[in-house]
Each structure stands twice: as C-alpha cells, then as structure tokens.
Coordinates of C-alpha atoms and ligand atoms in Angstrom, one line a residue:
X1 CA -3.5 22.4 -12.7
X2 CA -3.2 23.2 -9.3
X3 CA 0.6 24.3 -9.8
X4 CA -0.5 26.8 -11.8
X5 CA -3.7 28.3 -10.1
X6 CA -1.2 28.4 -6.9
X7 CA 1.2 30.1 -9.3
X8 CA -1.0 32.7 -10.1
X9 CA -2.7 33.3 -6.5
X10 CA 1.0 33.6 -5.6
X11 CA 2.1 35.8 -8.4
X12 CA -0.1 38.9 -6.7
X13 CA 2.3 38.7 -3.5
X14 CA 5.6 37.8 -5.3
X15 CA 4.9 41.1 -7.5
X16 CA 4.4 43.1 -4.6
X17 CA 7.1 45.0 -2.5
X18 CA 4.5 45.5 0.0
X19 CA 1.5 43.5 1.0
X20 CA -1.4 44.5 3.2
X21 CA -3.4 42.5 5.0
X22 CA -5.9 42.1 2.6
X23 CA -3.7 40.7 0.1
X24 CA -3.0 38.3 2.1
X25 CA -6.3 37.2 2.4
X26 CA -7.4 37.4 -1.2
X27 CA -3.6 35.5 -2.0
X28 CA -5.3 32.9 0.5
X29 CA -8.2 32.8 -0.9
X30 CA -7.0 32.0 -4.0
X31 CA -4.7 29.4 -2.8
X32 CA -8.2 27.7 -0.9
X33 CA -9.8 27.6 -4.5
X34 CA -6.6 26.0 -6.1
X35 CA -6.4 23.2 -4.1
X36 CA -10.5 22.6 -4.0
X37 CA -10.0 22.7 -7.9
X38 CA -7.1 19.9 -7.3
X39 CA -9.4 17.9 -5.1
X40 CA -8.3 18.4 -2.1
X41 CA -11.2 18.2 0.9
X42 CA -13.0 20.9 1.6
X43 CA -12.3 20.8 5.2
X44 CA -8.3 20.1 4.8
X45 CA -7.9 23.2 2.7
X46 CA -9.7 25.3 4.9
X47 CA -7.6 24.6 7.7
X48 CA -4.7 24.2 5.4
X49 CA -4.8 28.2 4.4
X50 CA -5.7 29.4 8.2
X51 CA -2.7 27.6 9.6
X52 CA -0.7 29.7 7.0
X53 CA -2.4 32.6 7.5
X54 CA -2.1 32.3 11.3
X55 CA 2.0 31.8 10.9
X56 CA 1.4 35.0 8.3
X57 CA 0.4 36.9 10.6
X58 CA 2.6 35.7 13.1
X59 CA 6.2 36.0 11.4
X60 CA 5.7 39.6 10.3
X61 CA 5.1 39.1 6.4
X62 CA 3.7 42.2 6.2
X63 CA 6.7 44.0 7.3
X64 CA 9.3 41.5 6.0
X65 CA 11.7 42.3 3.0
X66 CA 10.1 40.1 0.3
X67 CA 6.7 39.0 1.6
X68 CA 5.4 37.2 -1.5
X69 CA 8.8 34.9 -1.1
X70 CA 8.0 34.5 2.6
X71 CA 4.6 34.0 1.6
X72 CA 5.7 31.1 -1.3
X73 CA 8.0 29.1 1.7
X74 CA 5.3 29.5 4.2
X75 CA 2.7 28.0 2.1
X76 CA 5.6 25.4 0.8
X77 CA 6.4 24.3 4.1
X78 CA 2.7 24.1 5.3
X79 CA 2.2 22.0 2.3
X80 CA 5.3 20.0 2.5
X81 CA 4.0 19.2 7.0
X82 CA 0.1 18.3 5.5
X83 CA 1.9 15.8 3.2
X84 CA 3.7 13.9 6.2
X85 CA 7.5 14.4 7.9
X86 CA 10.4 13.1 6.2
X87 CA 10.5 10.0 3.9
X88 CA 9.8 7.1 5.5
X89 CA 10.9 3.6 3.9
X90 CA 9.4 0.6 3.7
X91 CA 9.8 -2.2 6.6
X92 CA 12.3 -4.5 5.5
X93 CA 12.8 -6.3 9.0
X94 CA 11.0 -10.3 8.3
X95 CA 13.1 -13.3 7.0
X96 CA 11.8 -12.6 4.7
X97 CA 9.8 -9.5 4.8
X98 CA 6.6 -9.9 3.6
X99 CA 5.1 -6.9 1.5
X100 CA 1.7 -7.1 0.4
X101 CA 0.3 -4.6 -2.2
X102 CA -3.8 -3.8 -2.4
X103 CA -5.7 -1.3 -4.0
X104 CA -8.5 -1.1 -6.8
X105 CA -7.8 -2.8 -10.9
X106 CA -5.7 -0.5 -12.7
X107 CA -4.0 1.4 -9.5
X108 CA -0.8 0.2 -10.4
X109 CA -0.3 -2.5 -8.2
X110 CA 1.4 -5.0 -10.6
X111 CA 3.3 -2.5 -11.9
X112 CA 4.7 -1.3 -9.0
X113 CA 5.6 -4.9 -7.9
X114 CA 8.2 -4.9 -10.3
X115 CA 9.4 -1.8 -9.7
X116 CA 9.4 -2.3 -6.1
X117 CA 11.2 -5.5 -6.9
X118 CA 13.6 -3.4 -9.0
X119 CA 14.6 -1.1 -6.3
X120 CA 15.1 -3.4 -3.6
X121 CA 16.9 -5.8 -6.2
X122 CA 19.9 -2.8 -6.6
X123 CA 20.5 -3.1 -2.8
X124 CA 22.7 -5.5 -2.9
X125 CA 21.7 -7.4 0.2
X126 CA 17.7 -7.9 -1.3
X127 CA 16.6 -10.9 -2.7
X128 CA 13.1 -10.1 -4.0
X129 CA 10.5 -12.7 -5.3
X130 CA 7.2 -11.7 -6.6
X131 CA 4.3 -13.5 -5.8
X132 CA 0.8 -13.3 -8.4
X133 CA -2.4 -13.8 -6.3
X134 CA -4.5 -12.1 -8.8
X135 CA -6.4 -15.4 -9.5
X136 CA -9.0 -14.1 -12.0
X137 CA -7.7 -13.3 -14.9
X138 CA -4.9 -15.3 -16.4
X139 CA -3.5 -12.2 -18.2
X140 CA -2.7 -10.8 -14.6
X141 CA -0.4 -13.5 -14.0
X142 CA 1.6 -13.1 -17.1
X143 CA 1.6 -9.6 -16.6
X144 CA 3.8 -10.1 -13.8
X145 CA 5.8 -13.0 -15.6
X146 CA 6.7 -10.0 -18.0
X147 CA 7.7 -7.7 -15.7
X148 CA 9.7 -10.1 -13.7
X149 CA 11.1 -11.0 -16.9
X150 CA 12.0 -7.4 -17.8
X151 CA 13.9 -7.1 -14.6
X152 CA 15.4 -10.2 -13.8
X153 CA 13.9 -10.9 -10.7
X154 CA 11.6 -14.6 -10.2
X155 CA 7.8 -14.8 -10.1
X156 CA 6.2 -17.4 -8.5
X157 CA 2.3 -18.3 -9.6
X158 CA 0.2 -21.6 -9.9
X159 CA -2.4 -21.2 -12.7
X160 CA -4.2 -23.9 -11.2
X161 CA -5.0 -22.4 -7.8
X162 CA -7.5 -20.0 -7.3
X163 CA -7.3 -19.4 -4.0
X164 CA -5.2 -16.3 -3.1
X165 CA -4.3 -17.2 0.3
X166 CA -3.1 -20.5 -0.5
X167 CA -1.1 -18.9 -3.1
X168 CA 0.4 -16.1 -1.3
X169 CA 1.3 -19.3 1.5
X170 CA 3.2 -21.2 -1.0
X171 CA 5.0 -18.2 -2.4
X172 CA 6.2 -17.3 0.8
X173 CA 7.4 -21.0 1.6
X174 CA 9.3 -21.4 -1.7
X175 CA 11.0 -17.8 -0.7
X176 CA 12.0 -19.2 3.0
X177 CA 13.0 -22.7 1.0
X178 CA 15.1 -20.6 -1.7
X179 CA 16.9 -17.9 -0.4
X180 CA 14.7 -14.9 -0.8
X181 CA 14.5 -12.1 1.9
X182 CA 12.1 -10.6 0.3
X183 CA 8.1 -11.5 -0.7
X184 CA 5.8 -9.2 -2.5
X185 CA 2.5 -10.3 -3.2
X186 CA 0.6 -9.2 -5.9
X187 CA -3.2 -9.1 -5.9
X188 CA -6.3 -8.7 -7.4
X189 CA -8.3 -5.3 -7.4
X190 CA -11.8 -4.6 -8.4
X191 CA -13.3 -1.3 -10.4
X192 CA -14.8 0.1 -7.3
X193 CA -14.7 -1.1 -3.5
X194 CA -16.8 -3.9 -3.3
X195 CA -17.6 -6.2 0.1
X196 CA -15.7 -9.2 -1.9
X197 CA -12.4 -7.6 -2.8
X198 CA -11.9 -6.3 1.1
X199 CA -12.4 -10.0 2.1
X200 CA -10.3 -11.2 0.2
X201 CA -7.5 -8.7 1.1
X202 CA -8.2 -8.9 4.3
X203 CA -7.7 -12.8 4.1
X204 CA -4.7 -12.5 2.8
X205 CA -3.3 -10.0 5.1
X206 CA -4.6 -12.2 8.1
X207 CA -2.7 -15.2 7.0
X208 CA 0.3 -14.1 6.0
X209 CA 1.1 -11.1 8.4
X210 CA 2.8 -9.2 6.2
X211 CA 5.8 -6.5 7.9
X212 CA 4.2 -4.1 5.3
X213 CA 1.1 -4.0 3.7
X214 CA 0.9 -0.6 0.8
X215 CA -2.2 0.4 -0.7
X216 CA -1.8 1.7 -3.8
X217 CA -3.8 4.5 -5.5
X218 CA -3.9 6.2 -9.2
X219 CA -3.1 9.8 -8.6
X220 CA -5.4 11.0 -11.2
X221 CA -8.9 9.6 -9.1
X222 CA -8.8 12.7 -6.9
X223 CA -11.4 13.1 -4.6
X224 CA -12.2 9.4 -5.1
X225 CA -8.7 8.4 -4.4
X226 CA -9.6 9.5 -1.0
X227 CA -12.5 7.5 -0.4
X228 CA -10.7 4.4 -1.5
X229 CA -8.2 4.8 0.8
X230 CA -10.1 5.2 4.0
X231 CA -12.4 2.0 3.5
X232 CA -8.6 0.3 2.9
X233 CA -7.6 1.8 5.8
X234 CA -9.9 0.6 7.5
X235 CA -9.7 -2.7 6.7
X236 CA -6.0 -3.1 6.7
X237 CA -5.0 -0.6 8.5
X238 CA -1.9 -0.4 5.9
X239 CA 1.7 1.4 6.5
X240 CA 2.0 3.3 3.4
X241 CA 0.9 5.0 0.5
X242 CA 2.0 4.7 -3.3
X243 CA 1.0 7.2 -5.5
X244 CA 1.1 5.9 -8.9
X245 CA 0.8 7.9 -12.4
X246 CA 2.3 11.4 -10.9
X247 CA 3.3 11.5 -14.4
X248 CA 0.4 12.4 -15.9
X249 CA -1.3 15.9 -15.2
X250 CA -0.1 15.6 -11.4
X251 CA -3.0 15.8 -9.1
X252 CA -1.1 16.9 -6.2
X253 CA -4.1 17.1 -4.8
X254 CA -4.6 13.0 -3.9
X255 CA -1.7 13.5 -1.7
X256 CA -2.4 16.2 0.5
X257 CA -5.9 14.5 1.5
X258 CA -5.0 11.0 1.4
X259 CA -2.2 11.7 4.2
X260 CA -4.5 13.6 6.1
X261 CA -7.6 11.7 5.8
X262 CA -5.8 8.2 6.5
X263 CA -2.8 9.5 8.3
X264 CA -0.4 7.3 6.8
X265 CA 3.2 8.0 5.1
X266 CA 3.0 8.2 1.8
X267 CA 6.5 6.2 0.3
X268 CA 7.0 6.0 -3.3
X269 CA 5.3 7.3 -6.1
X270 CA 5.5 6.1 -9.8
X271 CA 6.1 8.5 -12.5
X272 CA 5.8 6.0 -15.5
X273 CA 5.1 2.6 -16.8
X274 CA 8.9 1.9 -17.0
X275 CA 10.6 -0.2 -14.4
X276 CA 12.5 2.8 -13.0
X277 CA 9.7 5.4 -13.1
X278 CA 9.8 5.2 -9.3
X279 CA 11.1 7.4 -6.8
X280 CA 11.1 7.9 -2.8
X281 CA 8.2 10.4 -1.8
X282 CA 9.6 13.4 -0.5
X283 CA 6.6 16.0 1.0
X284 CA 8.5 18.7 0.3
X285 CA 9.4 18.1 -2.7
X286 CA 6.1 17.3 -3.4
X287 CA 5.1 20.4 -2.3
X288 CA 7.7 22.6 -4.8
X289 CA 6.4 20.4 -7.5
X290 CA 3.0 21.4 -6.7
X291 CA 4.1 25.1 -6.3
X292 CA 5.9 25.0 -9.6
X293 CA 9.3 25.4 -8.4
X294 CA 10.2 22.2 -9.9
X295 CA 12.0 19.5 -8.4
X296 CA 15.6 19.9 -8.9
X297 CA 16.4 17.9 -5.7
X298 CA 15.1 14.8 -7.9
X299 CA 16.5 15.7 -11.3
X300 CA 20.2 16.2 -9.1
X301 CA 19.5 12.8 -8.1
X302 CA 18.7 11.3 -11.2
X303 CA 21.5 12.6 -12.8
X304 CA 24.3 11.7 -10.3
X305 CA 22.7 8.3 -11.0
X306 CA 23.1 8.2 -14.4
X307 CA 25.4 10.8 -15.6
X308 CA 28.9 9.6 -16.9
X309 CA 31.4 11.9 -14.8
X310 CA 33.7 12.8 -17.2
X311 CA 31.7 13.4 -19.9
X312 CA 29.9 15.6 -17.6
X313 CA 33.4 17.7 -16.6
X314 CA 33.5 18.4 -20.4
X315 CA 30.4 19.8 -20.9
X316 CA 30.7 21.6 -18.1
X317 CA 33.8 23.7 -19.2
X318 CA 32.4 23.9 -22.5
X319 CA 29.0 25.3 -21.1
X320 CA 31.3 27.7 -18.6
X321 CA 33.1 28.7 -22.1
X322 CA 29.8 29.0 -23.9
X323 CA 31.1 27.0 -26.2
X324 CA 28.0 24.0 -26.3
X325 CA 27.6 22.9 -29.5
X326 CA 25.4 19.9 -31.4
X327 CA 27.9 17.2 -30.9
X328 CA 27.4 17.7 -27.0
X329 CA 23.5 17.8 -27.6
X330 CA 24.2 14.8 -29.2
X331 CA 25.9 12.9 -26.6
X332 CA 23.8 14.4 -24.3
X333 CA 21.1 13.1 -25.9
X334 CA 22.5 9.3 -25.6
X335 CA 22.8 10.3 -21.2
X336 CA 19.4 11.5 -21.2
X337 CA 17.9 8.5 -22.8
X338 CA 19.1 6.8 -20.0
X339 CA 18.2 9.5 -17.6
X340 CA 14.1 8.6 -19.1
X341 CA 12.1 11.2 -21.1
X342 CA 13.1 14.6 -21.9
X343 CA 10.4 15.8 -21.3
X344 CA 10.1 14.5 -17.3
X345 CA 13.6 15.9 -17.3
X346 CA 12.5 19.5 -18.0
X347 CA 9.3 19.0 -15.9
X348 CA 11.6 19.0 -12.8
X349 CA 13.5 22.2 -13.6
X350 CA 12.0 25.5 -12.8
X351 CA 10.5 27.7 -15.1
X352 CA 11.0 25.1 -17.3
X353 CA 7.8 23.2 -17.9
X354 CA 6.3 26.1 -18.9
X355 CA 8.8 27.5 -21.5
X356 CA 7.7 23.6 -22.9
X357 CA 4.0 23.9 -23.2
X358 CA 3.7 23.3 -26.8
X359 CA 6.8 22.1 -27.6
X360 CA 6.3 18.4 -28.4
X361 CA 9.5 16.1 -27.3
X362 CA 8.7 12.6 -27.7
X363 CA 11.5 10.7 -27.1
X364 CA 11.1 9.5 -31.1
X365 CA 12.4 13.0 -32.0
X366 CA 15.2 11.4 -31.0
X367 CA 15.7 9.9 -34.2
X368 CA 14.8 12.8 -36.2
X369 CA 17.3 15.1 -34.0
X370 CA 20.5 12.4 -34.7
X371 CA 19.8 13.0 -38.3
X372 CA 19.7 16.6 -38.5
X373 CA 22.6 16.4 -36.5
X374 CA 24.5 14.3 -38.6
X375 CA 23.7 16.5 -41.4
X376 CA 25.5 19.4 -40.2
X377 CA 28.9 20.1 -40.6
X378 CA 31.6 20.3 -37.8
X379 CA 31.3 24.0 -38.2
X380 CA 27.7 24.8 -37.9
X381 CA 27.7 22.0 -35.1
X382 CA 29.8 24.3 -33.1
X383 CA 28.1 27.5 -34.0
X384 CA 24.3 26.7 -34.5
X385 CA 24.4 30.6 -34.6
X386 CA 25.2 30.3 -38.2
X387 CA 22.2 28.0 -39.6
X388 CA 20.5 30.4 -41.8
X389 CA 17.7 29.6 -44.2
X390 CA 19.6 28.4 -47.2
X391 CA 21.9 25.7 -44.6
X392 CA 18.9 25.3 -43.2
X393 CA 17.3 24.0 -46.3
X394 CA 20.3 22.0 -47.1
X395 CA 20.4 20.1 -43.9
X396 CA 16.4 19.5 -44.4
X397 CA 17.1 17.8 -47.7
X398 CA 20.0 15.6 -46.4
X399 CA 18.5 14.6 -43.4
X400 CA 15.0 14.0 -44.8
X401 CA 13.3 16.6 -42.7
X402 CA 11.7 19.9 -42.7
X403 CA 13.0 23.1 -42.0
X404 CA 10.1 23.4 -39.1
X405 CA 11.9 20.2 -37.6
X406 CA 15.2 22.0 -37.9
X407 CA 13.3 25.0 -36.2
X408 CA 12.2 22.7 -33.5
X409 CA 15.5 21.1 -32.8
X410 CA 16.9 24.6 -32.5
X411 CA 14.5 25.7 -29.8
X412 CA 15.0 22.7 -27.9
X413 CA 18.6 23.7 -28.1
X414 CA 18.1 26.7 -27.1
X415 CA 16.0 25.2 -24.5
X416 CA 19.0 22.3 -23.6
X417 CA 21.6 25.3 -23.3
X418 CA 19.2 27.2 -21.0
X419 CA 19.0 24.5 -18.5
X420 CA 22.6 23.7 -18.6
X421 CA 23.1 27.5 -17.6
X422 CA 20.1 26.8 -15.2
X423 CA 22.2 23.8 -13.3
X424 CA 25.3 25.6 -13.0
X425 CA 23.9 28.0 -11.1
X426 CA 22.0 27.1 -7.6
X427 CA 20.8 23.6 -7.4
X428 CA 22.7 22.5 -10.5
X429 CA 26.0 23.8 -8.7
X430 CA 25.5 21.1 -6.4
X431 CA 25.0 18.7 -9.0
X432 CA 27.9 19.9 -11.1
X433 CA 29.8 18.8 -7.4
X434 CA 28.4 15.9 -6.8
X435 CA 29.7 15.0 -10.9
X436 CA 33.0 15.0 -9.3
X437 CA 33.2 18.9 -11.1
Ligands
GDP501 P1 -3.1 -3.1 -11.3 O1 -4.4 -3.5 -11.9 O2 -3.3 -2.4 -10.0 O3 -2.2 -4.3 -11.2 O4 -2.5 -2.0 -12.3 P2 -1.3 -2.2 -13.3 O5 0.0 -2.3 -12.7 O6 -1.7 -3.3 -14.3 O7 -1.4 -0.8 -14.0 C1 -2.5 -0.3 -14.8 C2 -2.0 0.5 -15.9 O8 -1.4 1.7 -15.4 C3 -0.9 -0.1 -16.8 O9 -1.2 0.2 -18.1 C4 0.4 0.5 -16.3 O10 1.3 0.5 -17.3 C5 -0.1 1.9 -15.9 N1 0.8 2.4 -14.8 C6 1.1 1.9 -13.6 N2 1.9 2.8 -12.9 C7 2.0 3.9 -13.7 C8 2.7 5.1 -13.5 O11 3.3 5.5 -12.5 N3 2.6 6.0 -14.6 C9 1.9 5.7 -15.7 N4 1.9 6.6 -16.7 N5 1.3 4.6 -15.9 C10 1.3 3.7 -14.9
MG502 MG1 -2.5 -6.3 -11.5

C-alpha cells in the first residue's frame, strides 16, 4: 500500500547522514510512483512532489542535521496542505439543520446516517432524526430502521410513498412538529452515475435546501472515487466529503485527489461498520497514516474516551515497574473491547502494524485468550517469563487449546507490553496525562 511504497522511497533518505541532490530526486521519484500506485492523479502527484522538492531545495535539506527526517515532515506536511486545512465540521446552524447525504449504492451512506446520528446524538444539545428516501428497495428502509434501532435515535419512512422529495418534505415537517434540530436524509444511490440518480438528488436538494449536503464515497474505488465526485460536485455542489471504509487496505490515495479535484473539505471518515467506527478527518493525520507513522493522535483520543482512569493509573505503575502481567492483559482486554478491535488499535501505533502482519487478532481470540488465561496460575500470570513447554502443555489441556495458541497469546503479549512501553514514552506520555496519570 501506499504507506509502504512511501516507507521505502523514504527509507533511502532516513538511512542517510548525508543526501545529495540526486537522492533527493530519485527519493521523489519514488514518492511520485507510490502515490500513482495509490491512485492518486497523475497531474496532482506531479505537482505534489515538485512543491516538496521546491521547499527541498529551499530549506537547506541537503545541509541540514537529519535530512531524511526533514525530508519525512516536508513531504508529511505537503501531504497533510493537499488534503485540506484543519478539520472542518459540519453546519449545524437550521432549526433544524438539514443534512442531506448522496453518493453511489454501497458508499456507505446509510451507514453513515446512523453514525452521523450517533455523534451528534452524544452532544447533548442534538436531537437527530433520520429520514429514509431510498424508495426502491424496501430492505433500504429497514436498514435504517436497524440502525436507528441500534442507536436509539427515531427514523421516519412511509413505505407507501415513493416519491423522495415528498418524503424527505414530510420528514422534515414531523422534525419541526416534534422537537428535532436535527434532519438527515437518507437516499438512494445507483452502481454507477446515471442521468436518473443526479435528478433525483438534485430534486431533493432543491426542495429541501439542506445547511449541508455530504457526498459520500468508498475509499477503496480509487481513481473512480474521483470521478464520482466531480459529476456530484457538480450537481450539488456539496460541503463535504466522507470517506467511508478507511478500514480496509486504506487507499489514502481517494483523499488526496478528491480534495484537490473537487476542492471540498473532507469531514469524517468511517473506519468500520459499527456505529462508532467514525472519526473527524484530520489531514495531517491522514497524512502520518499514509506515511506509516501511525496515528497516535487518534488512538490518544480513543482511549481518553474510553479508558477507565484508575484502572489506567494501575497499569501504569505496574508497566513503569515492569511488573505487567496476564491479569492486566486480561482486564485490558475487557477496555479494549470497548475501545473496538485490537487490531485497529495497533494499526494506529507506529511501527506497530507491521510487527502485526501475520499475526491474526480477531476479536474472537478473545475468547480463546480468557481461557488460557484462566488456566494459569497467579504465579505464571505474573511472570509469563516462566511458561515453559511442560506448563505450557498443561495450560493447553485445561483450557482446551493448543500450545501454538498459547504461543500466539504470548506474542501478542509481548506485543501488548511493547505498546504500553510505546505510550509512555512520546505521544502515550500525553495520553498517560490526559488519564489523570
Ligand atoms: P449505501 O448503499 O450507500 O447506503 O451503503 P451502506 O451504508 O448500506 O453500506 C454498504 C456496506 O458497506 C455495508 O455492508 C456497510 O456495513 C459497509 N460499510 C459502510 N461504511 C463502512 C466502513 O466505514 N467500513 C467498513 N468496513 N464497512 C462499511
Ligand atoms: Mg443505503
């Protein structure tokens, strides 16, 4: 993926106490080809890599004390400016505020309805009712029912209308009539852009003069994503982007060229199909997650959400003592259910992704992992140092597993222990603050 190619164009420079000019140009080179490879236009990387060779040139890299790291920011930061200024949020200003969602079938649109829904519902001020205009298939409309249902928030339809704009009307009276300050309509897509789908949108849009219409898009279409963008654009000249399914093998790609082809903010993205696989777009965090630096700044975030504080001031003198054993794992494991998969969890931290690559954590394990667990005693929960092959077999037989599991789960120990260590030192030290530590 692109984080990698960039990686490895990078890694020359990084290596290198000294760089010439013509690393510098090969680095770039290689940089061009990674984002072409990620589908980024062939016109946007071009410039993208002369503007950084240009501010190159111009800040002295080649002289500098660690040009591959002044060569990593400048790209990061050129990267994180191609991607848009800081995060814009959504315009909440109507009574009610009107948000109207379009994009093709299977963008995410529903999906992120509900989690839009979700967000705005934890503000305590937001009132959100959802709104199902997708008129053609009677499984779209219960799909919303379920998510509303999921999250507690009300979804009005009416099976026996098919006319979207009549619809979208009547939800939006029933909000003013209710007490809702918040409308988001829900709409039909199509497989490709057709002339019908872009009328009806456009209908819709026209009647209901929505404060902020968002066009959603599948991360993983690439250079189609693009295309699809600028004949919504077009039409509805829309306020923001969502970038759905950055979960997946993360095209970063779809980002850099739909900002700069449509020139509009992207705002959230989805990293899942669960109701709160949605954060805030942040370009430059978007742009160390494409580098591979990971995204700390998110998983900091996450945590201080979720974490319980004084459970987290325990394990943090117990890691400071090295003293982290398998019943912390194990009630770490209960926060970081909460916190959503494991594996999205290490994703964000440096370094970390990669030492992963193979290593299969579904959140099932879970399961597994409590019972080898359970099968230990105090003392080899404390020392996991001492699980030799005979214990080993032991706790395999009493937990009904295998020794490879018991394998596993000590590698992901290892791997848990390492990025404890990880976030005590620089970004976690802020997050170890922020926990009240
Ligand atoms: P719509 O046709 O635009 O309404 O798209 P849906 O909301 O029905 O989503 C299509 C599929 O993509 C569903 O299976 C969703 O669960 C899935 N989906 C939506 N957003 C995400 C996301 O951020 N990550 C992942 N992995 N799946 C998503
Ligand atoms: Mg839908």
């Amino acid at each position: 993926n692109l984080s990698e190619k960039l990686d490895k164009a990078l890694h020359v420079l990084k290596g290198h106490g000294q760089i010439t000019e013509i690393n510098v140009a090969e680095t770039l080179k290689e940089v061009r080809r990674a984002l072409l490879d990620a589908d980024v236009n062939f016109k946007i990387a071009k410039e993208f890599t002369n503007k950084v060779k240009e501010k190159a040139m111009g800040q002295d890299v080649l002289t500098s004390l660690q040009p591959g790291q002044l060569m990593v920011k400048l790209v990061k930061d050129e990267l994180t400016e191609l991607m848009g200024g800081d995060a814009e949020g959504i315009n909440l200003s109507g009574a009610p505020s009107i948000i109207l969602m379009s994009g093709l079938q299977g963008s995410g649109k529903t999906t992120f309805s509900g989690k839009l829904a979700n967000y705005l519902k934890t503000k305590k001020t937001k009132k959100p009712l959802l709104v199902a205009c997708d008129v053609y298939r009677p499984a779209a409309i219960d799909q919303l029912h379920v998510v509303g249902e999921q999250i507690g928030v009300e979804v009005f339809s009416d099976r026996g209308n098919n006319d979207p704009v009549a619809i979208s009307k009547a939800g939006i009276a029933h909000a003013k009539a209710n007490g809702f300050n918040v409308v988001i309509i829900d709409t039909a897509g199509r497989l490709a852009v057709d002339e019908q789908m872009m009328k009806e949108i456009a209908n819709i849009h026209k009647a209901i003069q929505p404060q902020e219409t968002l066009f959603v898009v599948d991360s993983m279409t690439g250079q189609d994503a693009v295309n699809t963008a600028k004949s919504f654009n077009d039409i509805l000249n829309f306020d923001g982007v969502i970038l759905t399914k950055l979960d997946g093998d993360t095209r970063g790609g779809a980002a850099i060229s739909i900002k700069s082809v449509v020139n509009k903010p992207i705002k959230f993205i989805g990293t899942g199909e669960k109701m709160d696989a949605i954060d805030v777009f942040y370009p430059s965090r978007m742009a160390e997650r494409i580098l591979g630096m990971g995204d700390v700044v998110s998983l900091v975030e996450r945590a201080q959400e979720q974490f319980d504080e004084e459970e987290a001031r325990k394990i943090q003198k117990k890691i400071a003592k090295n003293k982290f054993g398998f019943d912390d794992f194990l009630s770490q494991i209960q926060q970081i259910k909460k916190m959503g998969s494991l594996k999205d969890l290490m994703g964000m931290i440096p370094g970390a992704g990669k030492a992963l690559k193979g290593l299969d954590i579904d959140d099932d394990a879970f399961k597994h992992i409590e019972a080898i667990i359970h099968s230990m005693t105090p003392d080899e929960r404390s020392t996991p140092a001492k699980l030799n092959a005979s214990r080993k077999k032991r706790i395999a037989k009493g937990s009904g597993t295998s020794i490879q599991e018991i394998n596993q789960l000590l590698k992901q120990f290892d791997q848990m222990s390492k990025m404890m260590k990880m976030m005590q030192g620089g970004g976690g030290k802020k997050m170890m603050q922020m926990m009240g530590a």
